[in-house]
Coordinates of C-alpha atoms and ligand atoms in Angstrom, one line a residue:
X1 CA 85.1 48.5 111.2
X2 CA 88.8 49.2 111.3
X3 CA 91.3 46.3 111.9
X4 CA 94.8 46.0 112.4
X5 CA 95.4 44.3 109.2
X6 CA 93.4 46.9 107.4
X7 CA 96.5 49.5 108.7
X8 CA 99.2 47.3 108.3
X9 CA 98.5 46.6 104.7
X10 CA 97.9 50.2 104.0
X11 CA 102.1 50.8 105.6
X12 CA 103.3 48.3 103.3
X13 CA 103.3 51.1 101.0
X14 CA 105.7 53.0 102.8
X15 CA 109.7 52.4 103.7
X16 CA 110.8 52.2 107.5
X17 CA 113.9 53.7 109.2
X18 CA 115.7 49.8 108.2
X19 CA 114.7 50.0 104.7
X20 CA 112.1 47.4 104.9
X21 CA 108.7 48.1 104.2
X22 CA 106.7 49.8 107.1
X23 CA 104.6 47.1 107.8
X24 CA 107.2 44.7 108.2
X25 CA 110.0 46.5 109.7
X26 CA 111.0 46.1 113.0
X27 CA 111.1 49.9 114.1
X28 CA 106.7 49.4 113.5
X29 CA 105.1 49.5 117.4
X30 CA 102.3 47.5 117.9
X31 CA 99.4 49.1 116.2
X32 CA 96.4 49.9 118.3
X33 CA 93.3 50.3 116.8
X34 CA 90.3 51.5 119.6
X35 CA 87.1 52.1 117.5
X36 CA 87.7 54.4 114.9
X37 CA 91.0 55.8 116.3
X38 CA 94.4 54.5 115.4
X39 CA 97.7 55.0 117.3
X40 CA 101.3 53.2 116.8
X41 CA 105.1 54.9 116.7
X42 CA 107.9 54.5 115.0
X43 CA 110.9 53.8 116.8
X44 CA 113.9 55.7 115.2
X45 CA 117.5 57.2 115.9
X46 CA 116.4 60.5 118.0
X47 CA 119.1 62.4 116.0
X48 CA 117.1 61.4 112.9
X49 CA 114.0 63.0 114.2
X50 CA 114.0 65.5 111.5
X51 CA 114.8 63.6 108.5
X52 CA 111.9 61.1 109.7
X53 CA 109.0 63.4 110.2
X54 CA 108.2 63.6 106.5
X55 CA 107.5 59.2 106.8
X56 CA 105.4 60.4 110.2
X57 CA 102.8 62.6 108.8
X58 CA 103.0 60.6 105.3
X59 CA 102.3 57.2 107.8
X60 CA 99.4 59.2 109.7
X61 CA 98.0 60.8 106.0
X62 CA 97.9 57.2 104.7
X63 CA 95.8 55.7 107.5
X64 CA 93.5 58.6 108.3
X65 CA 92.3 58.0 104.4
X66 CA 91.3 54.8 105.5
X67 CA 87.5 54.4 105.3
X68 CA 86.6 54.4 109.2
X69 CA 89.1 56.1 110.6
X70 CA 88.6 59.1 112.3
X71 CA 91.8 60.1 114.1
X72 CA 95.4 58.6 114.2
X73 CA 98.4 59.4 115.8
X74 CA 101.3 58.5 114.7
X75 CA 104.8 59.1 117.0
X76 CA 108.5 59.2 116.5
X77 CA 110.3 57.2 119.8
X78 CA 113.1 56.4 120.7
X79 CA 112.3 53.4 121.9
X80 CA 113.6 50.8 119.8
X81 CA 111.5 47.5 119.9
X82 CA 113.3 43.9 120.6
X83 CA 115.0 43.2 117.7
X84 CA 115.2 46.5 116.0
X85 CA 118.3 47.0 113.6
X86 CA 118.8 50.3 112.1
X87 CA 118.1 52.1 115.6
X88 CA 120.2 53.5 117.8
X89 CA 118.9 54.0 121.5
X90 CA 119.1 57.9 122.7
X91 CA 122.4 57.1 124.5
X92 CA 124.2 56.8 121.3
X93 CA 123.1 59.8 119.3
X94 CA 125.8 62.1 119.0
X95 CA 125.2 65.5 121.0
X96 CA 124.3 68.2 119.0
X97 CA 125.3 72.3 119.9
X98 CA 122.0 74.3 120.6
X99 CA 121.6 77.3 118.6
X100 CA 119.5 79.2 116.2
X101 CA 120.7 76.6 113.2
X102 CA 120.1 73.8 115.4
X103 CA 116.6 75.3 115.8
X104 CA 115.9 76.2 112.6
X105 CA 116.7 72.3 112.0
X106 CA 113.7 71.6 114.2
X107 CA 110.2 70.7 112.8
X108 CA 107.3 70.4 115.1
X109 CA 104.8 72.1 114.2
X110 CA 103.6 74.6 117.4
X111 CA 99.9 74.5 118.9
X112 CA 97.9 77.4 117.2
X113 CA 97.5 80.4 119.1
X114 CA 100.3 79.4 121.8
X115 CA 103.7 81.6 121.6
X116 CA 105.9 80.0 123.3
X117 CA 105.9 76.0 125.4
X118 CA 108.0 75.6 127.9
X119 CA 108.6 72.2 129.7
X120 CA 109.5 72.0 133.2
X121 CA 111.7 68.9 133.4
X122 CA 114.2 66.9 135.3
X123 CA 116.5 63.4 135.2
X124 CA 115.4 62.7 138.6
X125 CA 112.0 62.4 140.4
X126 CA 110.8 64.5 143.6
X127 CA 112.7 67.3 142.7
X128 CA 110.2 69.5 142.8
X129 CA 109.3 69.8 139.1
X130 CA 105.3 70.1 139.8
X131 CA 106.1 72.7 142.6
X132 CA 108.2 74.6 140.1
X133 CA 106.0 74.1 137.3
X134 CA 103.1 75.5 139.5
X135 CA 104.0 78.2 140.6
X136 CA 105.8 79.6 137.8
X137 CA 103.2 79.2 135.7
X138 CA 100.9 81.0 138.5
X139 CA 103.9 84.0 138.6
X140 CA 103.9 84.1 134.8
X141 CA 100.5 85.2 134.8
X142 CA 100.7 87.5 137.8
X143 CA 102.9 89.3 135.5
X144 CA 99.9 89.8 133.0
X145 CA 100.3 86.9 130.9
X146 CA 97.9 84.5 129.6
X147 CA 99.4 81.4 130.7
X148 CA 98.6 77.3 130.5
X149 CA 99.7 74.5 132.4
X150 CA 99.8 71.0 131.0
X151 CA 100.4 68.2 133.6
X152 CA 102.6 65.9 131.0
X153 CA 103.2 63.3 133.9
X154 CA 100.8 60.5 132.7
X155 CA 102.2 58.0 135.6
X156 CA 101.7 60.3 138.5
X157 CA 100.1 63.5 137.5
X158 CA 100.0 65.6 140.7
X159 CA 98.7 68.8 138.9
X160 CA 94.8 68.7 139.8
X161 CA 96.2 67.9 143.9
X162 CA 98.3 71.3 143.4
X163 CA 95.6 73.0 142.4
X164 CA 92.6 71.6 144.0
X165 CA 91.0 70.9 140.7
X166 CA 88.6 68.0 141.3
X167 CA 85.6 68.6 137.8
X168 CA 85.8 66.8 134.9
X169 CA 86.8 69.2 131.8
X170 CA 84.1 69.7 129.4
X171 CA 84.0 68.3 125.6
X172 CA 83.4 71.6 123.6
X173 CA 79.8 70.9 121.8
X174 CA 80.2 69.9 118.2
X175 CA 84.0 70.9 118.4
X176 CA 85.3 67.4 119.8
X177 CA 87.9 69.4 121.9
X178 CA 88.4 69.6 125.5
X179 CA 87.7 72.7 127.5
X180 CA 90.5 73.4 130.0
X181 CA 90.1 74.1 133.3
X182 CA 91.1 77.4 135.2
X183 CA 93.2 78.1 138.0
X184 CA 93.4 81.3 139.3
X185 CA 93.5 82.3 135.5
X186 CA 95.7 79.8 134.5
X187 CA 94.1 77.3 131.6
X188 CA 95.1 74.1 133.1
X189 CA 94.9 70.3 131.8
X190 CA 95.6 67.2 132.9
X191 CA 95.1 63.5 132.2
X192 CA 94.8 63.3 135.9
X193 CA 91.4 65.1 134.8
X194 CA 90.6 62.6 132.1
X195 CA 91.1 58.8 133.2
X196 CA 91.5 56.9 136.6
X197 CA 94.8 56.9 137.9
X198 CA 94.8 53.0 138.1
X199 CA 94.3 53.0 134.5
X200 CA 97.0 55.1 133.1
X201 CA 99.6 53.6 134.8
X202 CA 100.0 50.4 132.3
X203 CA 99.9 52.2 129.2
X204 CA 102.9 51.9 126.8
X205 CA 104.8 54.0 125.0
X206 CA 102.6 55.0 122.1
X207 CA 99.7 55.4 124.7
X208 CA 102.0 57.6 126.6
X209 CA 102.4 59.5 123.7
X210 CA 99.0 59.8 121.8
X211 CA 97.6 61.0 125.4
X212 CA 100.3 63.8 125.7
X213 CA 99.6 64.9 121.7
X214 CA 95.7 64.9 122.5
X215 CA 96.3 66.8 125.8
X216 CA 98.4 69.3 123.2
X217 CA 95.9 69.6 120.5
X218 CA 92.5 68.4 121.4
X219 CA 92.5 71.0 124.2
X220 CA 91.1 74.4 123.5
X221 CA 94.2 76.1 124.8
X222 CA 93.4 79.7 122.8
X223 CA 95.6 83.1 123.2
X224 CA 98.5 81.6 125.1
X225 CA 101.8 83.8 125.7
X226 CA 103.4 80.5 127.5
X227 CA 102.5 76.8 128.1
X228 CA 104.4 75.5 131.0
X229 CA 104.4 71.9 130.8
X230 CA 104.8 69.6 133.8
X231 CA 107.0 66.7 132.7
X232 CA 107.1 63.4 134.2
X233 CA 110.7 62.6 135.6
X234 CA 113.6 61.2 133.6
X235 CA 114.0 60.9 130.0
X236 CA 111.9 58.5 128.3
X237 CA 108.5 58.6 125.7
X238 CA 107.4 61.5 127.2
X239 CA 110.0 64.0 126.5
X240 CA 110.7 62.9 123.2
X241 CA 107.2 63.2 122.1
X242 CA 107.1 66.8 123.4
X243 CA 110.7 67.4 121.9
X244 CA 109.2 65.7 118.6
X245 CA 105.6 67.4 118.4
X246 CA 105.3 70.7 120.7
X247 CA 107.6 72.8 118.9
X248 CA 109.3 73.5 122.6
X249 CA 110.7 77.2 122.8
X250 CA 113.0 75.2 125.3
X251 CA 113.1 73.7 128.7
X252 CA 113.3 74.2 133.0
X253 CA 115.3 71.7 134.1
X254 CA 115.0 71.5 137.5
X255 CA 117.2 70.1 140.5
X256 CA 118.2 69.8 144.5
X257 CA 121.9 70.9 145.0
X258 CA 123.5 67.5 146.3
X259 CA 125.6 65.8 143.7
X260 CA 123.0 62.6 142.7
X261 CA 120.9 65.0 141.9
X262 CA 122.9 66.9 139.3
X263 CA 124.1 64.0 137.7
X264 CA 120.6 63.4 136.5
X265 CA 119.9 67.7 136.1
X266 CA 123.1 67.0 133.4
X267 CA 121.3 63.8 131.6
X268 CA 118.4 66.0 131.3
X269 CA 120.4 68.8 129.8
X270 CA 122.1 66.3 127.4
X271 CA 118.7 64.9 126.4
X272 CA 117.0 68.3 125.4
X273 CA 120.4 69.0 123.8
X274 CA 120.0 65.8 121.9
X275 CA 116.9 66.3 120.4
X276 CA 117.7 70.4 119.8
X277 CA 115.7 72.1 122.6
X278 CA 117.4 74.7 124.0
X279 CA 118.0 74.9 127.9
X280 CA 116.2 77.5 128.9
X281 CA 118.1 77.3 132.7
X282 CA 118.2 75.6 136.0
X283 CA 116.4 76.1 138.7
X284 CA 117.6 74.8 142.5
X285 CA 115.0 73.8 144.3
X286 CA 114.9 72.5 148.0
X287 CA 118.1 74.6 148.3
X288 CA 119.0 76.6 151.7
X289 CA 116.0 75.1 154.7
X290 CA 114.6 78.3 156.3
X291 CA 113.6 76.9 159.6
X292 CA 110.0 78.5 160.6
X293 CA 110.6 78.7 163.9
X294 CA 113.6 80.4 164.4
X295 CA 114.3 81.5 160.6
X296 CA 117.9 80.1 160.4
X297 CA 119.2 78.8 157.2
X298 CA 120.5 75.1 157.0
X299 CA 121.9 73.6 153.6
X300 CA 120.1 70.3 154.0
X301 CA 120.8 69.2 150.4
X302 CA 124.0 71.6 150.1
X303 CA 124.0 75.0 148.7
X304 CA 124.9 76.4 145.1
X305 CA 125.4 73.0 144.0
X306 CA 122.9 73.7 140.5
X307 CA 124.4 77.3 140.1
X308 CA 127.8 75.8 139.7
X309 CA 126.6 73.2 137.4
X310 CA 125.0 75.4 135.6
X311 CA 128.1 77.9 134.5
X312 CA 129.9 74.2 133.9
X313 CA 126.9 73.6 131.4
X314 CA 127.1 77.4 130.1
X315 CA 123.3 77.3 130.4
X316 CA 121.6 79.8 132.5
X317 CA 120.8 79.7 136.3
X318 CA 117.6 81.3 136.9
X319 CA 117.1 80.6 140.9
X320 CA 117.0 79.3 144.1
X321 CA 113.7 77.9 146.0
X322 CA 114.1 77.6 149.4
X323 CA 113.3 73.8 151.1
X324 CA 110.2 75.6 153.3
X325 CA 107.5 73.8 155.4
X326 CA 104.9 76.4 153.9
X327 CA 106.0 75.8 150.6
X328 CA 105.6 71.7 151.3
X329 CA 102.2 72.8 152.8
X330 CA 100.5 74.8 150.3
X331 CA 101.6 72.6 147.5
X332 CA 100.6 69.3 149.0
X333 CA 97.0 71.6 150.5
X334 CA 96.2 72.7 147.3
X335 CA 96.9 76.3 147.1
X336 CA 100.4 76.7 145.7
X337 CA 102.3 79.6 147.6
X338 CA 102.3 82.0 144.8
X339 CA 98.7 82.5 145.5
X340 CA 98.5 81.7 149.0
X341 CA 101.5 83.9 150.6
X342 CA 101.5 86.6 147.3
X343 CA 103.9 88.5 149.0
X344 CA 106.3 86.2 150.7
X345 CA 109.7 85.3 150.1
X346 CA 109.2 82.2 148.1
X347 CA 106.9 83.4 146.0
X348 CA 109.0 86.6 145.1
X349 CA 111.9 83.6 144.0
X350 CA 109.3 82.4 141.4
X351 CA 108.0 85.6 140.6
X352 CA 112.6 86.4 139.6
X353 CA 112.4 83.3 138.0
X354 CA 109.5 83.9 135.8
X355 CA 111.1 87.4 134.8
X356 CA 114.6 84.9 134.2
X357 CA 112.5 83.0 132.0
X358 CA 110.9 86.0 129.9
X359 CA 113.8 87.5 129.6
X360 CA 115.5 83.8 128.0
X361 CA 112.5 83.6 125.7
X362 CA 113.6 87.1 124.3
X363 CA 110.4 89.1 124.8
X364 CA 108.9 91.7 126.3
X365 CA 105.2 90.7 128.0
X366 CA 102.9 91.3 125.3
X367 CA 105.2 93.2 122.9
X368 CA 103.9 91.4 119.7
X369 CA 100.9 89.6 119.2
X370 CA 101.0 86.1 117.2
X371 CA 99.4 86.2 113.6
X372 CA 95.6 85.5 113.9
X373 CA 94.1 83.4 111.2
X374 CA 90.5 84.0 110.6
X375 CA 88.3 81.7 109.0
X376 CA 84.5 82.8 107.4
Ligands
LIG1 N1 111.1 73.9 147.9 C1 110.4 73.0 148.5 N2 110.2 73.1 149.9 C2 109.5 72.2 150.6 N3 108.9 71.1 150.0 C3 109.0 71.0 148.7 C4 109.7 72.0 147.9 N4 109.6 71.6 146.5 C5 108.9 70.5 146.5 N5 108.5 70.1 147.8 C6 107.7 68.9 148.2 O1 108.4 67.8 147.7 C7 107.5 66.8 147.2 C8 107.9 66.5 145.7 O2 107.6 67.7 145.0 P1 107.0 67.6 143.5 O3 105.8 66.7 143.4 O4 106.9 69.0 143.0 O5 108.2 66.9 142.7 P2 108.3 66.3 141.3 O6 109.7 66.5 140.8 O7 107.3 66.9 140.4 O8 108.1 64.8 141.5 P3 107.8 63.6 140.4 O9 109.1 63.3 139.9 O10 107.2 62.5 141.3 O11 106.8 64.2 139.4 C9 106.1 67.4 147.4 O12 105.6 66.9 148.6 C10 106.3 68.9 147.5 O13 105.4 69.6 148.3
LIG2 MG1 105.7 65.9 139.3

């Protein structure tokens, strides 16, 4: 049996982000050791990801050598524990310019078989993120794409109540992988799927983090052409580790037009920026109220207010979602509106928006298929 000890000893070997040895230093997360599986982080500078990587993999190759272990996770976070010297917390890593160098900078390594993952995000919650996240990913593959959602929100996943999903994925015989579910074609997984909501909402960061990697890699995704992930609001564990370990081809950020809410739609931007994901655009959501009685238009939340920040970002603006009772009502029913009103005028908006985000990735539907590596 696997203890603590038996993991912390094995660090020693290694040097942490202060210069002290791993198992001593202060950027060290508590280690958790659950049977034969192993998870802690390593808190570091966020602008350091890349330079700390190599110490990530050479942490988790140390430990998985370990007689009894059979899987570790190991994570970079920002999170700096009491105490920490040689951090710096996210606010106080310089910005970085996106770009193909600053991509090329970038090391996560991508999810086999997936092309491109795309996370859905915001700085402030209830903006609509899951909507969005939804029913693009439900327009992206009315398009003829082969398409996955991944409900990243491990506090309050509200994928499987947009969908309607209510089984229990499947563990793959022999394979020790998860089976996703599907949703009107779309592969879909969430940990809303896996564990009681009660009992996800005390985990920690590394928790946070080892879920969101298993939900990544232990998940038998397949083909994808695009993974939209759903991520939980602000700008915390979550978003670094997909930053850190998805190999994002960039991020949604989404937000209402009223002022609070762009200030937060900025931190997101500046976050992704940070850690060198490119901003794939902003969505408004909630924008213009289309009455359903009369069809008048009210700017409940202000109009234009995410367009305007978005030239003042020089990222793109890919949309406008009405505030709509249907749309309110076939999300919170169950049957998002992209597949429940196919031809209405919300759904066309996400169906522009998907062809927004296509056209950001760079590529035609299809055009070029991702190297297949066959094993006999
Ligand atoms: N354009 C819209 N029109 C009407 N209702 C909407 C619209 N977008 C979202 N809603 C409703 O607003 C609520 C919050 O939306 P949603 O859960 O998608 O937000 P979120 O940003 O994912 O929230 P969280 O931060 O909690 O994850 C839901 O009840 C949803 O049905
Ligand atoms: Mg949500």
């Amino acid at each position: 049996m696997i203890t603590r000890d038996d993991v912390l000893a094995r660090l020693s070997e290694l040097t942490g982000p202060d210069g002290r040895p791993l198992a001593q230093s202060a950027a060290l997360s508590e280690v958790i050791v659950s049977g034969s599986k192993v998870y802690f982080s390593i808190a570091i500078d966020p602008s350091r990801s890349a330079e700390f990587e190599e110490l990530r993999v050479r942490a988790e190759g140390l430990v998985r050598d370990l007689p009894g272990v059979e899987s570790v996770i190991v994570t970079l976070t920002a999170e700096a524990p009491a105490g920490a010297s040689g951090t710096a917390r996210p606010q106080t890593a310089p910005e970085r310019p996106v770009g193909p160098r600053a991509a090329a900078a970038r090391t996560p390594a991508g999810v086999p078989g997936v092309r491109h993952i795309v996370a859905v995000a915001s700085g402030k919650g209830g903006v609509g993120k899951s909507t969005v996240a939804c029913n693009l990913a439900l327009a992206l593959a009315r398009q003829g794409l082969k398409v996955g959602l991944l409900d990243a929100d491990i506090y309050g996943p509200s994928v499987p109540k947009l969908l309607a999903l209510t089984e229990k994925p499947e563990v793959i015989p022999g394979r020790r992988i998860l089976r996703p579910l599907v949703a009107h074609g779309v592969k879909v997984m969430s940990i809303g799927f896996l564990v009681d909501e009660q009992a996800a909402m005390i985990w920690r960061g590394p928790m946070v983090m080892s879920a969101i990697q298993q939900m990544l890699r232990e998940v038998e995704w397949g083909e994808l052409d695009i993974l939209v992930v759903d991520m939980p609001p602000g700008t915390g564990d979550a978003q670094l580790t997909m930053a850190q370990n998805a190999a994002l081809a960039g991020a949604v950020i989404v937000s209402t037009p009223q002022d609070l809410a762009l200030i937060d739609a900025r931190r997101g931007v500046a976050m992704f920026r940070r850690v060198e994901v490119p901003i794939l655009g902003i969505v408004e959501n909630m924008s213009t109220f289309i009455c359903p009685h009369c069809g008048g238009r009210s700017d409940i939340f202000g109009h234009g207010g995410a367009r305007h920040e978005a030239g003042a970002l020089g990222v793109p603006f890919l949309g406008e979602v009405p505030l709509t009772m249907a749309l309110r009502e076939s999300s919170d029913g169950g049957r998002p509106i992209v597949v429940s009103d196919p031809s209405g005028a919300e759904t066309a908006t996400f169906l522009d928006i998907a062809a927004q985000l296509m056209a950001a990735l760079g590529n035609a539907p299809a055009e070029r298929q991702p190297p297949r590596i066959v094993v006999e």
